[in-house]
PDB file of C-alpha atoms and ligand atoms in Angstrom:
ATOM      1  CA  MET P 541    -125.444  13.672  53.914  1.00  0.00           C
ATOM      2  CA  ASP P 542    -126.865  14.123  57.577  1.00  0.00           C
ATOM      3  CA  GLN P 543    -124.802  15.191  60.667  1.00  0.00           C
ATOM      4  CA  ILE P 544    -124.717  11.807  62.188  1.00  0.00           C
ATOM      5  CA  ALA P 545    -122.932  10.301  58.972  1.00  0.00           C
ATOM      6  CA  LEU P 546    -120.738  13.104  59.090  1.00  0.00           C
ATOM      7  CA  ASP P 547    -119.663  12.861  62.762  1.00  0.00           C
ATOM      8  CA  ARG P 548    -119.147   9.093  62.046  1.00  0.00           C
ATOM      9  CA  LEU P 549    -116.717   9.782  59.230  1.00  0.00           C
ATOM     10  CA  ARG P 550    -114.906  12.841  61.366  1.00  0.00           C
ATOM     11  CA  ALA P 551    -114.766   9.927  64.131  1.00  0.00           C
ATOM     12  CA  ARG P 552    -113.312   7.266  61.736  1.00  0.00           C
ATOM     13  CA  LEU P 553    -110.587   9.840  60.668  1.00  0.00           C
ATOM     14  CA  GLN P 554    -109.532  10.629  64.152  1.00  0.00           C
ATOM     15  CA  ALA P 555    -109.250   6.917  65.173  1.00  0.00           C
ATOM     16  CA  TYR P 556    -107.226   6.178  62.063  1.00  0.00           C
ATOM     17  CA  MET P 557    -104.848   9.168  62.915  1.00  0.00           C
ATOM     18  CA  ALA P 558    -104.331   8.098  66.195  1.00  0.00           C
ATOM     19  CA  LYS P 559    -103.815   4.510  65.417  1.00  0.00           C
ATOM     20  CA  LYS P 560    -101.068   5.563  62.831  1.00  0.00           C
ATOM     21  CA  GLY P 561     -99.823   8.328  65.003  1.00  0.00           C
ATOM     22  CA  LEU P 562    -100.381  11.132  62.818  1.00  0.00           C
ATOM     23  CA  ARG P 563    -100.513  14.776  64.110  1.00  0.00           C
ATOM     24  CA  SER P 564    -103.321  16.955  63.293  1.00  0.00           C
ATOM     25  CA  THR P 565    -101.660  20.142  61.840  1.00  0.00           C
ATOM     26  CA  ALA P 566    -103.706  23.503  61.160  1.00  0.00           C
ATOM     27  CA  GLN P 567    -103.256  22.822  57.420  1.00  0.00           C
ATOM     28  CA  ARG P 568    -104.514  19.616  57.396  1.00  0.00           C
ATOM     29  CA  ARG P 569    -107.401  20.424  59.785  1.00  0.00           C
ATOM     30  CA  LEU P 570    -108.254  23.153  57.245  1.00  0.00           C
ATOM     31  CA  ILE P 571    -108.260  20.706  54.129  1.00  0.00           C
ATOM     32  CA  VAL P 572    -110.214  18.070  55.767  1.00  0.00           C
ATOM     33  CA  ASP P 573    -112.768  20.808  57.012  1.00  0.00           C
ATOM     34  CA  THR P 574    -112.899  22.184  53.490  1.00  0.00           C
ATOM     35  CA  PHE P 575    -113.259  18.923  51.791  1.00  0.00           C
ATOM     36  CA  PHE P 576    -116.129  17.955  54.365  1.00  0.00           C
ATOM     37  CA  SER P 577    -118.059  21.327  53.811  1.00  0.00           C
ATOM     38  CA  GLY P 578    -117.113  21.734  50.065  1.00  0.00           C
ATOM     39  CA  ALA P 579    -118.731  20.535  46.866  1.00  0.00           C
ATOM     40  CA  PRO P 580    -118.724  16.831  46.231  1.00  0.00           C
ATOM     41  CA  HIS P 581    -116.489  15.244  43.372  1.00  0.00           C
ATOM     42  CA  MET P 582    -113.493  17.696  43.682  1.00  0.00           C
ATOM     43  CA  THR P 583    -110.433  17.019  41.991  1.00  0.00           C
ATOM     44  CA  ILE P 584    -107.124  17.809  44.018  1.00  0.00           C
ATOM     45  CA  GLU P 585    -106.624  21.185  42.109  1.00  0.00           C
ATOM     46  CA  ASP P 586    -110.394  22.274  43.100  1.00  0.00           C
ATOM     47  CA  LEU P 587    -109.816  21.379  46.880  1.00  0.00           C
ATOM     48  CA  LEU P 588    -106.066  23.069  46.593  1.00  0.00           C
ATOM     49  CA  ALA P 589    -107.828  26.513  45.234  1.00  0.00           C
ATOM     50  CA  GLU P 590    -110.170  26.468  47.950  1.00  0.00           C
ATOM     51  CA  VAL P 591    -107.964  25.771  50.751  1.00  0.00           C
ATOM     52  CA  ARG P 592    -105.414  28.314  49.195  1.00  0.00           C
ATOM     53  CA  ALA P 593    -108.276  31.081  49.506  1.00  0.00           C
ATOM     54  CA  HIS P 594    -107.563  30.759  53.401  1.00  0.00           C
ATOM     55  CA  ASP P 595    -104.085  29.596  53.485  1.00  0.00           C
ATOM     56  CA  ARG P 596    -101.439  30.448  50.672  1.00  0.00           C
ATOM     57  CA  GLY P 597     -98.982  28.279  52.146  1.00  0.00           C
ATOM     58  CA  ILE P 598    -100.443  25.012  51.279  1.00  0.00           C
ATOM     59  CA  GLY P 599     -98.949  23.335  48.672  1.00  0.00           C
ATOM     60  CA  TYR P 600    -100.184  20.542  46.340  1.00  0.00           C
ATOM     61  CA  ALA P 601     -98.460  17.615  47.798  1.00  0.00           C
ATOM     62  CA  THR P 602    -100.021  18.437  51.481  1.00  0.00           C
ATOM     63  CA  VAL P 603    -103.608  18.358  49.692  1.00  0.00           C
ATOM     64  CA  TYR P 604    -102.672  15.194  47.788  1.00  0.00           C
ATOM     65  CA  ARG P 605    -101.260  13.632  50.864  1.00  0.00           C
ATOM     66  CA  THR P 606    -104.303  14.361  53.026  1.00  0.00           C
ATOM     67  CA  LEU P 607    -106.856  13.215  50.308  1.00  0.00           C
ATOM     68  CA  LYS P 608    -104.876  10.069  49.991  1.00  0.00           C
ATOM     69  CA  LEU P 609    -105.021   9.557  53.854  1.00  0.00           C
ATOM     70  CA  LEU P 610    -108.894  10.311  53.760  1.00  0.00           C
ATOM     71  CA  ALA P 611    -109.256   7.643  51.147  1.00  0.00           C
ATOM     72  CA  GLU P 612    -107.100   5.200  53.118  1.00  0.00           C
ATOM     73  CA  CYS P 613    -109.353   5.214  56.005  1.00  0.00           C
ATOM     74  CA  GLY P 614    -112.781   4.764  54.025  1.00  0.00           C
ATOM     75  CA  VAL P 615    -113.808   8.662  54.686  1.00  0.00           C
ATOM     76  CA  ALA P 616    -113.372   9.737  50.977  1.00  0.00           C
ATOM     77  CA  SER P 617    -114.129   7.970  47.822  1.00  0.00           C
ATOM     78  CA  GLU P 618    -111.840   8.470  44.900  1.00  0.00           C
ATOM     79  CA  ARG P 619    -113.799   8.382  41.807  1.00  0.00           C
ATOM     80  CA  ARG P 620    -112.889   8.669  37.964  1.00  0.00           C
ATOM     81  CA  PHE P 621    -115.724   9.578  35.536  1.00  0.00           C
ATOM     82  CA  GLY P 622    -113.965   9.110  31.958  1.00  0.00           C
ATOM     83  CA  ASP P 623    -112.218  12.602  31.934  1.00  0.00           C
ATOM     84  CA  GLY P 624    -109.017  11.024  33.453  1.00  0.00           C
ATOM     85  CA  LEU P 625    -109.174  13.190  36.664  1.00  0.00           C
ATOM     86  CA  SER P 626    -109.535  11.640  40.261  1.00  0.00           C
ATOM     87  CA  ARG P 627    -112.424  13.224  42.174  1.00  0.00           C
ATOM     88  CA  TYR P 628    -113.053  12.625  45.627  1.00  0.00           C
ATOM     89  CA  GLU P 629    -116.413  12.602  47.403  1.00  0.00           C
ATOM     90  CA  LEU P 630    -117.293  11.744  51.170  1.00  0.00           C
ATOM     91  CA  ALA P 631    -117.752   8.121  51.458  1.00  0.00           C
ATOM     92  CA  ASP P 632    -121.124   6.557  51.663  1.00  0.00           C
ATOM     93  CA  ASP P 633    -122.209   4.991  54.830  1.00  0.00           C
ATOM     94  CA  ALA P 634    -123.620   1.413  55.204  1.00  0.00           C
ATOM     95  CA  SER P 635    -127.083   2.401  55.014  1.00  0.00           C
ATOM     96  CA  ALA P 636    -126.944   4.686  51.995  1.00  0.00           C
ATOM     97  CA  HIS P 637    -125.201   4.330  48.560  1.00  0.00           C
ATOM     98  CA  HIS P 638    -125.492   6.806  45.689  1.00  0.00           C
ATOM     99  CA  ASP P 639    -124.567   6.309  41.936  1.00  0.00           C
ATOM    100  CA  HIS P 640    -124.092   8.842  39.121  1.00  0.00           C
ATOM    101  CA  LEU P 641    -125.001  10.499  36.072  1.00  0.00           C
ATOM    102  CA  ILE P 642    -122.355  12.156  34.146  1.00  0.00           C
ATOM    103  CA  CYS P 643    -123.057  14.748  31.437  1.00  0.00           C
ATOM    104  CA  VAL P 644    -120.435  14.203  28.392  1.00  0.00           C
ATOM    105  CA  ASN P 645    -121.067  17.589  27.200  1.00  0.00           C
ATOM    106  CA  CYS P 646    -120.840  19.998  30.412  1.00  0.00           C
ATOM    107  CA  GLY P 647    -119.158  17.633  32.714  1.00  0.00           C
ATOM    108  CA  LYS P 648    -122.107  18.030  35.401  1.00  0.00           C
ATOM    109  CA  ILE P 649    -122.223  15.150  37.854  1.00  0.00           C
ATOM    110  CA  ILE P 650    -125.571  14.223  39.302  1.00  0.00           C
ATOM    111  CA  GLU P 651    -125.912  11.915  42.028  1.00  0.00           C
ATOM    112  CA  PHE P 652    -128.937   9.551  42.671  1.00  0.00           C
ATOM    113  CA  GLU P 653    -130.060   6.948  45.122  1.00  0.00           C
ATOM    114  CA  GLU P 654    -132.402   4.206  43.844  1.00  0.00           C
ATOM    115  CA  PRO P 655    -133.196   1.474  46.158  1.00  0.00           C
ATOM    116  CA  ARG P 656    -134.620  -0.532  43.427  1.00  0.00           C
ATOM    117  CA  ILE P 657    -131.194  -0.615  41.512  1.00  0.00           C
ATOM    118  CA  GLU P 658    -129.622  -1.454  44.654  1.00  0.00           C
ATOM    119  CA  ALA P 659    -132.007  -4.453  45.393  1.00  0.00           C
ATOM    120  CA  LEU P 660    -131.838  -5.789  41.668  1.00  0.00           C
ATOM    121  CA  GLN P 661    -128.016  -5.948  41.869  1.00  0.00           C
ATOM    122  CA  GLU P 662    -128.281  -7.964  45.031  1.00  0.00           C
ATOM    123  CA  GLU P 663    -130.804 -10.184  43.424  1.00  0.00           C
ATOM    124  CA  ILE P 664    -128.496 -10.469  40.222  1.00  0.00           C
ATOM    125  CA  ALA P 665    -125.450 -11.405  42.539  1.00  0.00           C
ATOM    126  CA  ALA P 666    -127.308 -13.926  44.246  1.00  0.00           C
ATOM    127  CA  LYS P 667    -128.485 -15.742  41.207  1.00  0.00           C
ATOM    128  CA  TYR P 668    -124.759 -16.136  40.267  1.00  0.00           C
ATOM    129  CA  GLY P 669    -123.813 -17.177  43.875  1.00  0.00           C
ATOM    130  CA  PHE P 670    -121.693 -13.900  43.761  1.00  0.00           C
ATOM    131  CA  GLU P 671    -120.989 -11.741  46.869  1.00  0.00           C
ATOM    132  CA  VAL P 672    -120.717  -8.118  45.938  1.00  0.00           C
ATOM    133  CA  THR P 673    -118.054  -6.144  47.924  1.00  0.00           C
ATOM    134  CA  TRP P 674    -118.804  -2.851  46.108  1.00  0.00           C
ATOM    135  CA  HIS P 675    -120.239  -1.498  42.838  1.00  0.00           C
ATOM    136  CA  LYS P 676    -120.483   1.547  40.988  1.00  0.00           C
ATOM    137  CA  HIS P 677    -123.173   2.444  38.394  1.00  0.00           C
ATOM    138  CA  GLU P 678    -122.354   5.591  36.135  1.00  0.00           C
ATOM    139  CA  MET P 679    -124.625   6.613  33.176  1.00  0.00           C
ATOM    140  CA  TYR P 680    -123.091   8.963  30.578  1.00  0.00           C
ATOM    141  CA  GLY P 681    -125.268  11.224  28.612  1.00  0.00           C
ATOM    142  CA  VAL P 682    -126.464  14.731  28.194  1.00  0.00           C
ATOM    143  CA  CYS P 683    -127.906  16.746  30.925  1.00  0.00           C
ATOM    144  CA  ALA P 684    -131.229  18.653  31.026  1.00  0.00           C
ATOM    145  CA  ASP P 685    -129.489  21.910  30.785  1.00  0.00           C
ATOM    146  CA  CYS P 686    -127.552  20.887  27.966  1.00  0.00           C
ATOM    147  CA  ARG P 687    -130.277  19.507  26.222  1.00  0.00           C
ATOM    148  CA  ASP P 688    -132.575  22.729  26.489  1.00  0.00           C
ATOM    149  CA  ALA P 689    -129.569  25.004  25.478  1.00  0.00           C
ATOM    150  CA  LYS P 690    -129.479  22.884  22.313  1.00  0.00           C
ATOM    151  CA  ASP P 691    -133.112  23.024  21.761  1.00  0.00           C
ATOM    152  CA  THR P 692    -133.232  26.836  22.130  1.00  0.00           C
ATOM    153  CA  THR P 693    -130.115  27.367  19.744  1.00  0.00           C
ATOM    154  CA  PRO P 694    -131.321  29.016  16.700  1.00  0.00           C
ATOM    155  CA  ASP P 695    -131.083  26.761  13.572  1.00  0.00           C
ATOM    156  CA  VAL P 696    -128.660  28.255  11.125  1.00  0.00           C
ATOM    157  CA  SER P 697    -128.762  25.755   8.719  1.00  0.00           C
TER     158      SER P 697
HETATM  159 ZN1   ZN C  97    -124.650  19.339  30.642  1.00  0.00          ZN
HETATM  160 ZN1   ZN C  98    -121.059  11.371  44.264  1.00  0.00          ZN
END
């Protein structure tokens, strides 16, 4: 994500917190900064582990509430990829939308952007007089690494 998009998300969060009268505590800032700079698709536990490396005093509930806050104001998107866990990523801005390939073997999540898929979805919606507010496109299968690993496993049969 480019710097302009990141700044826009931060500004959105600040505006939302100001409107709600929420204070920016040191713990909350650390959680937000870690979320912004961290890996995409983190679970609450992932983010908790990262922030606790800097501040042992941060608890699960604080991370949970901060992520909910980020999701509420549209800065974070909550995703579920079939393993029952909620994962969080920075929200797409209006000009970019990405979708996901999920490896059912190792759990790797690959992001892709494909304007042709976006355009085709618009076309399909228009055909049915349907106004799309949001969509998700997820493909489940086996990633290249796992396929390679399988190919090189000695055949013991
Ligand atoms: Zn895999
Ligand atoms: Zn993603």
